[in-house]
Tab-separated table of C-alpha atoms in Angstrom:
chain	number	residue	atom	x	y	z
A	1	MET	CA	21.885	-16.545	-17.261
A	2	ALA	CA	19.222	-15.807	-14.738
A	3	VAL	CA	15.782	-17.097	-15.599
A	4	VAL	CA	12.804	-14.798	-15.228
A	5	LYS	CA	9.263	-16.134	-15.066
A	6	LEU	CA	6.017	-14.288	-14.551
A	7	ILE	CA	2.887	-15.938	-13.199
A	8	GLY	CA	-0.053	-13.817	-14.299
A	9	ALA	CA	-3.712	-13.784	-15.248
A	10	TRP	CA	-4.857	-12.097	-18.473
A	11	PRO	CA	-7.651	-9.929	-16.946
A	12	SER	CA	-5.477	-8.595	-14.119
A	13	ALA	CA	-4.460	-4.938	-14.374
A	14	TYR	CA	-1.635	-5.585	-11.885
A	15	CYS	CA	0.000	-8.214	-14.113
A	16	TYR	CA	0.350	-5.925	-17.119
A	17	ARG	CA	2.457	-3.521	-15.082
A	18	VAL	CA	5.074	-6.233	-14.719
A	19	ILE	CA	4.849	-7.186	-18.411
A	20	TRP	CA	5.371	-3.554	-19.432
A	21	ALA	CA	8.302	-3.140	-17.044
A	22	LEU	CA	10.030	-6.283	-18.320
A	23	LYS	CA	9.479	-5.327	-21.956
A	24	LEU	CA	10.538	-1.711	-21.415
A	25	LYS	CA	13.808	-2.942	-19.977
A	26	GLY	CA	14.249	-5.623	-22.635
A	27	ILE	CA	14.240	-8.514	-20.173
A	28	PRO	CA	13.327	-11.895	-21.643
A	29	TYR	CA	10.866	-13.870	-19.545
A	30	GLU	CA	8.579	-16.867	-19.597
A	31	TYR	CA	4.907	-16.113	-18.994
A	32	ILE	CA	2.774	-18.612	-17.104
A	33	GLU	CA	-0.989	-18.077	-17.302
A	34	GLU	CA	-2.843	-18.747	-14.073
A	35	ASP	CA	-6.522	-19.716	-13.842
A	36	LEU	CA	-7.629	-17.783	-10.769
A	37	SER	CA	-10.774	-19.874	-10.408
A	38	ASN	CA	-8.590	-22.945	-10.003
A	39	LYS	CA	-5.312	-21.869	-8.471
A	40	SER	CA	-2.263	-23.924	-9.346
A	41	HIS	CA	0.087	-25.626	-6.965
A	42	LEU	CA	2.787	-23.369	-8.378
A	43	LEU	CA	0.966	-20.185	-7.347
A	44	LEU	CA	0.122	-21.488	-3.883
A	45	GLN	CA	3.731	-22.511	-3.396
A	46	TYR	CA	5.208	-19.181	-4.481
A	47	ASN	CA	2.606	-16.858	-2.962
A	48	PRO	CA	1.257	-18.725	0.047
A	49	ILE	CA	0.395	-15.520	1.928
A	50	HIS	CA	-1.878	-13.807	-0.605
A	51	LYS	CA	-2.331	-16.531	-3.253
A	52	LYS	CA	-2.528	-13.822	-5.912
A	53	VAL	CA	-0.943	-12.818	-9.194
A	54	PRO	CA	1.387	-11.390	-10.340
A	55	VAL	CA	4.309	-13.384	-8.982
A	56	LEU	CA	7.772	-12.861	-10.440
A	57	LEU	CA	10.269	-15.701	-10.241
A	58	HIS	CA	13.890	-14.653	-10.586
A	59	ASP	CA	16.215	-17.628	-10.529
A	60	GLY	CA	13.465	-19.547	-8.772
A	61	LYS	CA	13.047	-16.917	-6.020
A	62	PRO	CA	9.511	-15.493	-5.770
A	63	ILE	CA	8.643	-11.818	-5.452
A	64	CYS	CA	5.000	-10.887	-4.797
A	65	GLU	CA	2.915	-7.681	-4.927
A	66	SER	CA	3.186	-5.716	-8.165
A	67	THR	CA	4.758	-2.574	-6.704
A	68	VAL	CA	7.362	-4.647	-4.825
A	69	ILE	CA	8.042	-6.574	-8.058
A	70	LEU	CA	8.445	-3.395	-10.107
A	71	ARG	CA	10.845	-1.843	-7.623
A	72	TYR	CA	12.865	-5.062	-7.613
A	73	ILE	CA	13.003	-5.130	-11.422
A	74	ASP	CA	14.053	-1.475	-11.431
A	75	GLU	CA	16.913	-2.185	-9.039
A	76	ILE	CA	18.238	-5.306	-10.781
A	77	TRP	CA	17.902	-3.864	-14.319
A	78	PRO	CA	18.434	-0.082	-14.059
A	79	GLN	CA	18.065	0.713	-17.789
A	80	ASN	CA	14.923	2.714	-18.621
A	81	PRO	CA	14.318	3.594	-14.971
A	82	LEU	CA	10.795	3.307	-13.595
A	83	LEU	CA	11.261	5.775	-10.746
A	84	PRO	CA	12.982	9.166	-10.407
A	85	ALA	CA	16.533	9.123	-9.055
A	86	ASP	CA	16.023	12.111	-6.751
A	87	PRO	CA	14.778	10.922	-3.315
A	88	TYR	CA	12.105	13.625	-3.057
A	89	GLU	CA	10.775	13.096	-6.583
A	90	ARG	CA	10.786	9.381	-5.857
A	91	ALA	CA	8.772	9.909	-2.661
A	92	VAL	CA	6.196	11.874	-4.667
A	93	ALA	CA	6.041	9.132	-7.317
A	94	LEU	CA	5.600	6.474	-4.619
A	95	PHE	CA	2.786	8.536	-3.101
A	96	TRP	CA	0.883	8.458	-6.393
A	97	ILE	CA	1.587	4.779	-6.945
A	98	LYS	CA	0.116	4.013	-3.517
A	99	PHE	CA	-2.837	6.257	-4.268
A	100	ALA	CA	-3.512	4.345	-7.492
A	101	ASP	CA	-2.902	0.961	-5.827
A	102	ASP	CA	-5.472	1.805	-3.148
A	103	LYS	CA	-8.070	2.601	-5.817
A	104	VAL	CA	-7.811	-0.376	-8.184
A	105	PHE	CA	-10.484	-2.145	-6.093
A	106	LEU	CA	-12.937	0.419	-7.507
A	107	LEU	CA	-12.937	-1.646	-10.711
A	108	SER	CA	-14.507	-4.635	-8.934
A	109	LYS	CA	-16.685	-2.391	-6.837
A	110	LEU	CA	-18.181	-0.904	-9.984
A	111	TYR	CA	-19.148	-4.046	-11.840
A	112	GLN	CA	-19.854	-6.336	-8.917
A	113	THR	CA	-22.495	-4.125	-7.328
A	114	ASP	CA	-25.789	-2.539	-8.179
A	115	GLY	CA	-28.227	-0.042	-6.706
A	116	GLU	CA	-26.985	2.154	-3.900
A	117	GLU	CA	-23.694	0.308	-3.530
A	118	GLN	CA	-22.910	0.930	-7.184
A	119	GLN	CA	-23.868	4.590	-6.900
A	120	ALA	CA	-21.413	4.884	-4.018
A	121	ALA	CA	-18.753	3.301	-6.241
A	122	VAL	CA	-19.487	5.835	-9.003
A	123	LYS	CA	-19.093	8.664	-6.504
A	124	GLU	CA	-15.716	7.264	-5.386
A	125	TRP	CA	-14.605	6.992	-9.018
A	126	LEU	CA	-15.443	10.640	-9.666
A	127	GLU	CA	-13.576	11.709	-6.545
A	128	MET	CA	-10.553	9.719	-7.646
A	129	LEU	CA	-10.624	11.186	-11.151
A	130	GLU	CA	-10.864	14.675	-9.683
A	131	VAL	CA	-7.759	14.070	-7.567
A	132	MET	CA	-5.910	12.842	-10.653
A	133	GLU	CA	-7.039	15.903	-12.581
A	134	GLU	CA	-6.407	18.522	-9.897
A	135	HIS	CA	-3.390	17.149	-8.065
A	136	ALA	CA	-1.569	14.362	-9.870
A	137	LEU	CA	-1.359	15.701	-13.404
A	138	ILE	CA	-0.478	19.333	-12.796
A	139	GLY	CA	2.605	20.766	-14.473
A	140	GLY	CA	1.622	20.071	-18.078
A	141	LYS	CA	3.589	16.831	-18.312
A	142	LYS	CA	2.879	14.322	-21.053
A	143	PHE	CA	3.166	11.445	-18.621
A	144	PHE	CA	3.468	11.092	-14.848
A	145	GLY	CA	7.060	10.151	-15.582
A	146	GLY	CA	7.665	13.327	-17.624
A	147	ASP	CA	8.507	12.701	-21.284
A	148	GLU	CA	8.566	8.957	-20.777
A	149	ILE	CA	6.229	6.675	-18.869
A	150	ASN	CA	7.261	5.385	-15.471
A	151	MET	CA	5.836	3.286	-12.658
A	152	VAL	CA	3.218	5.923	-11.820
A	153	ASP	CA	1.768	5.790	-15.350
A	154	MET	CA	1.684	2.002	-15.097
A	155	ALA	CA	-0.100	2.216	-11.742
A	156	PHE	CA	-2.877	4.382	-13.228
A	157	SER	CA	-3.318	2.123	-16.267
A	158	PHE	CA	-6.546	0.737	-14.849
A	159	VAL	CA	-8.100	4.141	-15.555
A	160	ALA	CA	-6.764	4.175	-19.119
A	161	HIS	CA	-8.071	0.797	-20.256
A	162	TRP	CA	-10.126	-1.160	-17.732
A	163	LEU	CA	-12.488	1.636	-16.707
A	164	GLY	CA	-13.816	2.147	-20.256
A	165	ILE	CA	-14.625	-1.531	-20.644
A	166	LEU	CA	-16.444	-1.702	-17.323
A	167	GLU	CA	-18.453	1.416	-18.117
A	168	ASP	CA	-19.866	-0.517	-21.090
A	169	VAL	CA	-20.525	-3.587	-18.943
A	170	VAL	CA	-22.554	-1.643	-16.375
A	171	GLY	CA	-24.000	0.839	-18.884
A	172	LEU	CA	-22.796	3.951	-17.108
A	173	GLU	CA	-20.644	6.822	-18.306
A	174	ILE	CA	-18.399	7.803	-15.464
A	175	PHE	CA	-15.432	9.296	-17.261
A	176	GLU	CA	-16.479	12.304	-19.335
A	177	PRO	CA	-13.367	13.494	-21.201
A	178	HIS	CA	-14.388	17.164	-21.236
A	179	LYS	CA	-14.672	17.131	-17.442
A	180	PHE	CA	-11.179	15.677	-17.014
A	181	PRO	CA	-9.073	17.146	-19.836
A	182	ARG	CA	-5.685	16.364	-18.293
A	183	VAL	CA	-6.623	12.756	-17.523
A	184	SER	CA	-8.068	12.438	-21.026
A	185	SER	CA	-4.848	13.699	-22.594
A	186	TRP	CA	-2.802	11.376	-20.473
A	187	ILE	CA	-4.927	8.351	-21.417
A	188	GLN	CA	-4.453	9.062	-25.126
A	189	ASN	CA	-0.694	9.511	-24.708
A	190	PHE	CA	-0.353	6.424	-22.532
A	191	LYS	CA	-2.286	4.137	-24.853
A	192	SER	CA	-0.311	5.240	-27.889
A	193	ILE	CA	2.974	3.926	-26.458
A	194	PRO	CA	3.738	0.760	-28.496
A	195	ILE	CA	4.680	-1.408	-25.502
A	196	ILE	CA	1.395	-0.489	-23.832
A	197	LYS	CA	-0.784	-0.678	-26.945
A	198	GLU	CA	0.572	-4.111	-27.851
A	199	ASN	CA	0.190	-5.499	-24.339
A	200	LEU	CA	-3.342	-4.919	-23.136
A	201	PRO	CA	-6.163	-7.425	-22.715
A	202	ASP	CA	-8.430	-7.627	-25.750
A	203	VAL	CA	-11.410	-5.320	-25.224
A	204	ASP	CA	-14.068	-7.804	-26.379
A	205	LYS	CA	-12.588	-10.630	-24.336
A	206	MET	CA	-12.397	-8.386	-21.242
A	207	TYR	CA	-15.956	-7.151	-21.826
A	208	ALA	CA	-17.304	-10.714	-22.087
A	209	PHE	CA	-15.364	-11.825	-19.018
A	210	SER	CA	-16.549	-8.907	-16.861
A	211	LYS	CA	-20.121	-9.140	-18.165
A	212	HIS	CA	-20.215	-12.808	-17.264
A	213	GLY	CA	-18.846	-12.049	-13.805
A	214	ARG	CA	-21.496	-9.388	-13.296
A	215	GLU	CA	-24.323	-11.656	-14.458
A	216	MET	CA	-23.182	-14.386	-12.060
A	217	MET	CA	-23.101	-11.869	-9.205
A	218	LEU	CA	-26.554	-10.492	-9.971
A	219	ALA	CA	-27.972	-14.002	-10.306
A	220	SER	CA	-26.573	-15.115	-6.964
A	221	LYS	CA	-27.985	-11.967	-5.338
A	222	SER	CA	-31.493	-12.653	-6.505
A	223	ASN	CA	-31.381	-16.244	-5.276
B	1	MET	CA	22.511	24.493	4.677
B	2	ALA	CA	20.517	23.917	7.828
B	3	GLU	CA	18.073	21.086	7.426
B	4	GLU	CA	14.565	21.880	8.532
B	5	VAL	CA	12.506	18.851	9.416
B	6	VAL	CA	8.949	19.016	10.730
B	7	LEU	CA	6.651	16.098	11.549
B	8	LEU	CA	2.897	16.663	11.656
B	9	ASP	CA	1.599	13.859	13.814
B	10	PHE	CA	-0.976	12.610	16.316
B	11	TRP	CA	0.388	10.907	19.405
B	12	PRO	CA	-1.484	7.534	19.251
B	13	SER	CA	-0.941	7.050	15.508
B	14	PRO	CA	1.129	3.926	14.813
B	15	PHE	CA	1.891	5.441	11.417
B	16	GLY	CA	3.334	8.582	12.989
B	17	MET	CA	5.384	6.419	15.335
B	18	ARG	CA	7.124	4.833	12.359
B	19	SER	CA	8.513	8.179	11.246
B	20	ARG	CA	9.423	9.153	14.812
B	21	ILE	CA	11.464	5.958	15.155
B	22	ALA	CA	13.188	6.430	11.779
B	23	LEU	CA	14.121	10.024	12.610
B	24	ALA	CA	15.417	8.973	16.045
B	25	GLU	CA	17.430	6.081	14.608
B	26	LYS	CA	19.182	8.535	12.315
B	27	GLY	CA	19.646	11.139	15.050
B	28	ILE	CA	17.764	13.813	13.099
B	29	LYS	CA	16.612	16.912	14.945
B	30	TYR	CA	13.075	17.836	14.023
B	31	GLU	CA	10.079	19.815	15.164
B	32	TYR	CA	7.157	17.678	16.297
B	33	LYS	CA	3.750	19.258	15.739
B	34	GLU	CA	0.739	17.648	17.374
B	35	GLU	CA	-2.399	17.812	15.237
B	36	ASP	CA	-5.933	17.936	16.575
B	37	LEU	CA	-7.649	15.687	14.039
B	38	ARG	CA	-11.044	17.187	14.793
B	39	ASN	CA	-9.624	20.589	13.905
B	40	LYS	CA	-6.930	20.087	11.296
B	41	SER	CA	-4.377	22.849	10.884
B	42	ALA	CA	-4.061	24.917	7.735
B	43	LEU	CA	-0.530	23.537	7.416
B	44	LEU	CA	-1.754	19.932	7.352
B	45	LEU	CA	-4.425	20.702	4.766
B	46	GLN	CA	-1.857	22.503	2.660
B	47	MET	CA	0.813	19.797	2.955
B	48	ASN	CA	-1.504	16.802	2.438
B	49	PRO	CA	-4.409	18.133	0.382
B	50	VAL	CA	-5.257	14.720	-1.090
B	51	HIS	CA	-5.735	12.731	2.126
B	52	LYS	CA	-5.588	15.413	4.858
B	53	LYS	CA	-3.968	12.803	7.111
B	54	ILE	CA	-1.013	12.529	9.421
B	55	PRO	CA	1.843	11.853	9.558
B	56	VAL	CA	3.311	14.390	7.162
B	57	LEU	CA	7.058	14.829	7.039
B	58	ILE	CA	8.086	18.281	5.878
B	59	HIS	CA	11.725	18.497	4.762
B	60	ASN	CA	12.914	22.009	3.938
B	61	GLY	CA	9.323	23.003	3.248
B	62	LYS	CA	8.505	20.036	0.987
B	63	PRO	CA	5.965	17.460	2.203
B	64	VAL	CA	6.354	13.681	2.117
B	65	CYS	CA	3.117	11.811	2.855
B	66	GLU	CA	2.441	8.158	3.788
B	67	SER	CA	4.449	6.727	6.687
B	68	LEU	CA	6.277	3.935	4.848
B	69	ILE	CA	7.264	6.363	2.095
B	70	GLN	CA	8.561	8.710	4.808
B	71	VAL	CA	10.636	5.928	6.378
B	72	GLN	CA	12.145	5.049	2.992
B	73	TYR	CA	12.797	8.724	2.251
B	74	ILE	CA	14.492	9.231	5.617
B	75	ASP	CA	16.581	6.099	4.988
B	76	GLU	CA	17.680	7.395	1.574
B	77	VAL	CA	18.440	10.986	2.501
B	78	TRP	CA	20.254	10.179	5.773
B	79	HIS	CA	21.881	7.071	4.415
B	80	ASP	CA	25.140	7.268	6.315
B	81	LYS	CA	23.693	6.195	9.651
B	82	ALA	CA	21.618	3.213	10.832
B	83	PRO	CA	20.461	1.833	7.456
B	84	LEU	CA	16.918	0.487	7.675
B	85	LEU	CA	16.567	-1.240	4.328
B	86	PRO	CA	19.006	-3.981	3.314
B	87	SER	CA	21.224	-3.301	0.308
B	88	ASP	CA	20.537	-6.633	-1.401
B	89	PRO	CA	17.618	-6.183	-3.853
B	90	TYR	CA	15.956	-9.502	-2.991
B	91	GLN	CA	16.154	-8.888	0.754
B	92	LYS	CA	14.843	-5.373	0.112
B	93	ALA	CA	11.891	-6.831	-1.809
B	94	THR	CA	11.187	-9.220	1.069
B	95	ALA	CA	11.275	-6.343	3.568
B	96	ARG	CA	8.909	-4.277	1.404
B	97	PHE	CA	6.557	-7.242	1.068
B	98	TRP	CA	6.256	-7.669	4.840
B	99	ALA	CA	5.865	-3.954	5.533
B	100	ASP	CA	3.083	-3.973	2.944
B	101	TYR	CA	1.553	-6.990	4.719
B	102	VAL	CA	1.539	-5.087	8.026
B	103	ASP	CA	-0.203	-2.191	6.283
B	104	LYS	CA	-2.787	-4.394	4.606
B	105	LYS	CA	-3.628	-6.557	7.606
B	106	ILE	CA	-2.590	-5.421	11.059
B	107	TYR	CA	-4.213	-1.991	11.354
B	108	ASP	CA	-7.535	-3.060	9.839
B	109	LEU	CA	-7.801	-6.346	11.676
B	110	GLY	CA	-6.726	-4.729	14.945
B	111	SER	CA	-9.306	-1.977	14.435
B	112	ARG	CA	-12.010	-4.572	13.954
B	113	VAL	CA	-11.010	-6.161	17.261
B	114	TRP	CA	-11.721	-3.001	19.260
B	115	LYS	CA	-14.571	-1.660	17.132
B	116	THR	CA	-16.788	-4.735	17.117
B	117	LYS	CA	-18.321	-7.191	19.530
B	118	GLY	CA	-19.939	-10.613	19.616
B	119	GLU	CA	-19.425	-12.864	16.622
B	120	GLU	CA	-17.903	-10.135	14.482
B	121	GLN	CA	-15.254	-9.549	17.125
B	122	ALA	CA	-14.605	-13.275	17.507
B	123	THR	CA	-13.893	-13.506	13.770
B	124	ALA	CA	-11.717	-10.384	13.881
B	125	LYS	CA	-9.700	-11.798	16.778
B	126	LYS	CA	-9.141	-15.081	14.976
B	127	GLU	CA	-7.949	-13.372	11.795
B	128	PHE	CA	-5.811	-10.934	13.776
B	129	ILE	CA	-4.021	-13.733	15.649
B	130	GLU	CA	-3.519	-15.637	12.385
B	131	SER	CA	-1.866	-12.573	10.861
B	132	LEU	CA	0.351	-12.062	13.895
B	133	LYS	CA	1.448	-15.688	13.759
B	134	LEU	CA	2.353	-15.329	10.104
B	135	ILE	CA	4.540	-12.325	10.797
B	136	GLU	CA	5.999	-13.986	13.873
B	137	LYS	CA	7.335	-16.792	11.668
B	138	GLU	CA	9.287	-14.234	9.631
B	139	ILE	CA	11.487	-13.316	12.587
B	140	GLY	CA	12.916	-16.823	12.707
B	141	ASP	CA	15.997	-16.962	14.917
B	142	LYS	CA	17.000	-13.366	14.298
B	143	PRO	CA	16.796	-10.710	17.022
B	144	TYR	CA	14.967	-8.370	14.611
B	145	PHE	CA	13.180	-8.674	11.272
B	146	GLY	CA	16.097	-6.647	9.972
B	147	GLY	CA	18.600	-9.205	11.267
B	148	GLU	CA	21.122	-8.036	13.846
B	149	SER	CA	19.801	-4.496	13.933
B	150	LEU	CA	16.446	-2.719	13.666
B	151	GLY	CA	15.239	-2.627	10.085
B	152	TYR	CA	12.403	-1.481	7.876
B	153	VAL	CA	9.913	-4.155	8.903
B	154	ASP	CA	10.698	-3.653	12.608
B	155	VAL	CA	9.999	0.068	12.223
B	156	ALA	CA	6.822	-0.654	10.249
B	157	PHE	CA	5.441	-3.075	12.799
B	158	ILE	CA	6.650	-2.181	16.319
B	159	PRO	CA	4.305	0.841	16.706
B	160	PHE	CA	1.357	-1.550	16.860
B	161	TYR	CA	2.843	-3.003	20.038
B	162	SER	CA	1.721	0.152	21.834
B	163	TRP	CA	-1.838	-0.827	20.873
B	164	PHE	CA	-1.578	-4.474	21.959
B	165	TYR	CA	-2.816	-3.837	25.506
B	166	ALA	CA	-5.874	-2.036	24.097
B	167	TYR	CA	-6.582	-4.886	21.647
B	168	GLU	CA	-6.197	-7.450	24.442
B	169	LYS	CA	-8.505	-5.644	26.858
B	170	CYS	CA	-11.154	-4.987	24.211
B	171	GLY	CA	-10.969	-8.486	22.819
B	172	ASN	CA	-10.354	-10.287	26.083
B	173	PHE	CA	-7.374	-12.329	24.959
B	174	SER	CA	-3.612	-12.489	25.417
B	175	ILE	CA	-1.333	-11.862	22.466
B	176	GLU	CA	1.661	-13.183	24.403
B	177	ALA	CA	-0.089	-16.510	24.958
B	178	GLU	CA	-0.635	-16.842	21.195
B	179	CYS	CA	2.613	-15.299	19.956
B	180	PRO	CA	5.324	-15.438	22.608
B	181	LYS	CA	8.147	-14.946	20.113
B	182	LEU	CA	6.518	-11.809	18.799
B	183	ILE	CA	6.267	-10.310	22.290
B	184	ALA	CA	9.905	-11.203	22.948
B	185	TRP	CA	10.803	-9.350	19.741
B	186	ALA	CA	8.677	-6.367	20.785
B	187	LYS	CA	10.291	-6.112	24.199
B	188	ARG	CA	13.706	-6.299	22.560
B	189	CYS	CA	12.748	-3.368	20.306
B	190	MET	CA	11.460	-1.392	23.287
B	191	GLN	CA	14.936	-1.517	24.795
B	192	LYS	CA	16.107	0.709	21.983
B	193	GLU	CA	15.886	4.393	22.852
B	194	SER	CA	14.578	5.331	19.407
B	195	VAL	CA	11.615	3.004	19.903
B	196	ALA	CA	10.955	3.653	23.612
B	197	LYS	CA	10.939	7.413	23.013
B	198	SER	CA	8.553	7.121	20.059
B	199	LEU	CA	5.836	4.861	21.448
B	200	PRO	CA	3.219	6.103	23.894
B	201	ASP	CA	2.362	4.258	27.082
B	202	GLN	CA	0.017	1.308	26.429
B	203	GLN	CA	-2.407	2.353	29.168
B	204	LYS	CA	-2.663	5.811	27.629
B	205	VAL	CA	-3.500	4.227	24.261
B	206	TYR	CA	-6.134	2.034	25.908
B	207	ASP	CA	-7.734	5.084	27.566
B	208	PHE	CA	-7.755	6.781	24.163
B	209	ILE	CA	-9.461	3.734	22.591
B	210	LEU	CA	-12.092	3.741	25.330
B	211	GLN	CA	-12.801	7.378	24.530
B	212	MET	CA	-13.070	6.542	20.826
B	213	LYS	CA	-15.497	3.721	21.595
B	214	LYS	CA	-17.680	6.093	23.575
B	215	HIS	CA	-17.494	8.624	20.761
B	216	PHE	CA	-18.566	6.025	18.183
B	217	GLY	CA	-21.194	4.600	20.497
B	218	ILE	CA	-19.549	1.183	20.712
B	219	GLU	CA	-20.297	-0.739	23.878
């Protein structure tokens, strides 16, 4: 039987997408935790181009970049599909996945900056949330995937879990539920799915990790 | 039912070129609409309200945005001719990885080459060449990234060849000297009608870049 391994890092929003996809499809896998501050020979061997996680190993063959990995998983194991079957609906889903992918950097931008740079990050966050509210979540669906979650929901997970933690770290409220009712509804629905709920980084651990990262950054700035 | 295909585009856009090539490879008749990006049409704003960018592919009135998504869509809908993505899932994943690499690296690094000068430009050039060399290795002994015929990565990357002359003049370097295999691949692609018809003349692109530099006040 084919062996599936996942090289990941516990704080990484991208890695959880792969975990959720594998669990949703009932695929057994071995998880290998990577210390990103001290990258392993294994990671450098299997992702020499970007040297990043997640990396999926299927029968020893590496696949890199979370969206590429998810599409691969979806093609090899078609049960509980992660993308619509209709080509047009799929193109729309891929549009939103790319949109989300291009915004995940806003997490780092928020907690690794201060002053004007941070204010600019806050502005970008609000713009992103507005797009989600006004364009992505129209149609009264429970999830981006309809009645069930799909790859688009997974792509926006950083808004559902990581944003809240970072707001506490930097002491700013960016997401006001009453201003983004559709997004708020979606977050509640998304986080109540058992596979999601049971596979998220611990809030306190994530808070401590991000707070430490921020303190290091601020300290190095003042030096 | 008659298929109605419209492409909202801007002639120097390497992203627009990707869709032009894909449509040509499949022999699809479409209406090309040139956009003035300083004065975007109501149609563009309606069809891509989130980004307001070209290219936008409009198929029977429904918009598909983002060039690589358009290429994949075209490949899926008109699947009986000139397949661009391989059928094997692992090879498909590899093709998607490299197209993503082109998107992440080539446009931004290339832009830095013509937009900057001095030390910043020297760094940009170095990183740009490094990226090109990495992609060049992927071709191996094959005529195309896609193997024996033009594939997804070829379509994703070849448009940038129309910008090479501009990069070289602005950066004062020769891409061929650094990546001869890559240029051989590019010239091979240019022999295909679908590619030759879809890429603008390199001098014209360079003139456009010079105008942009003036506009942005870059020496």
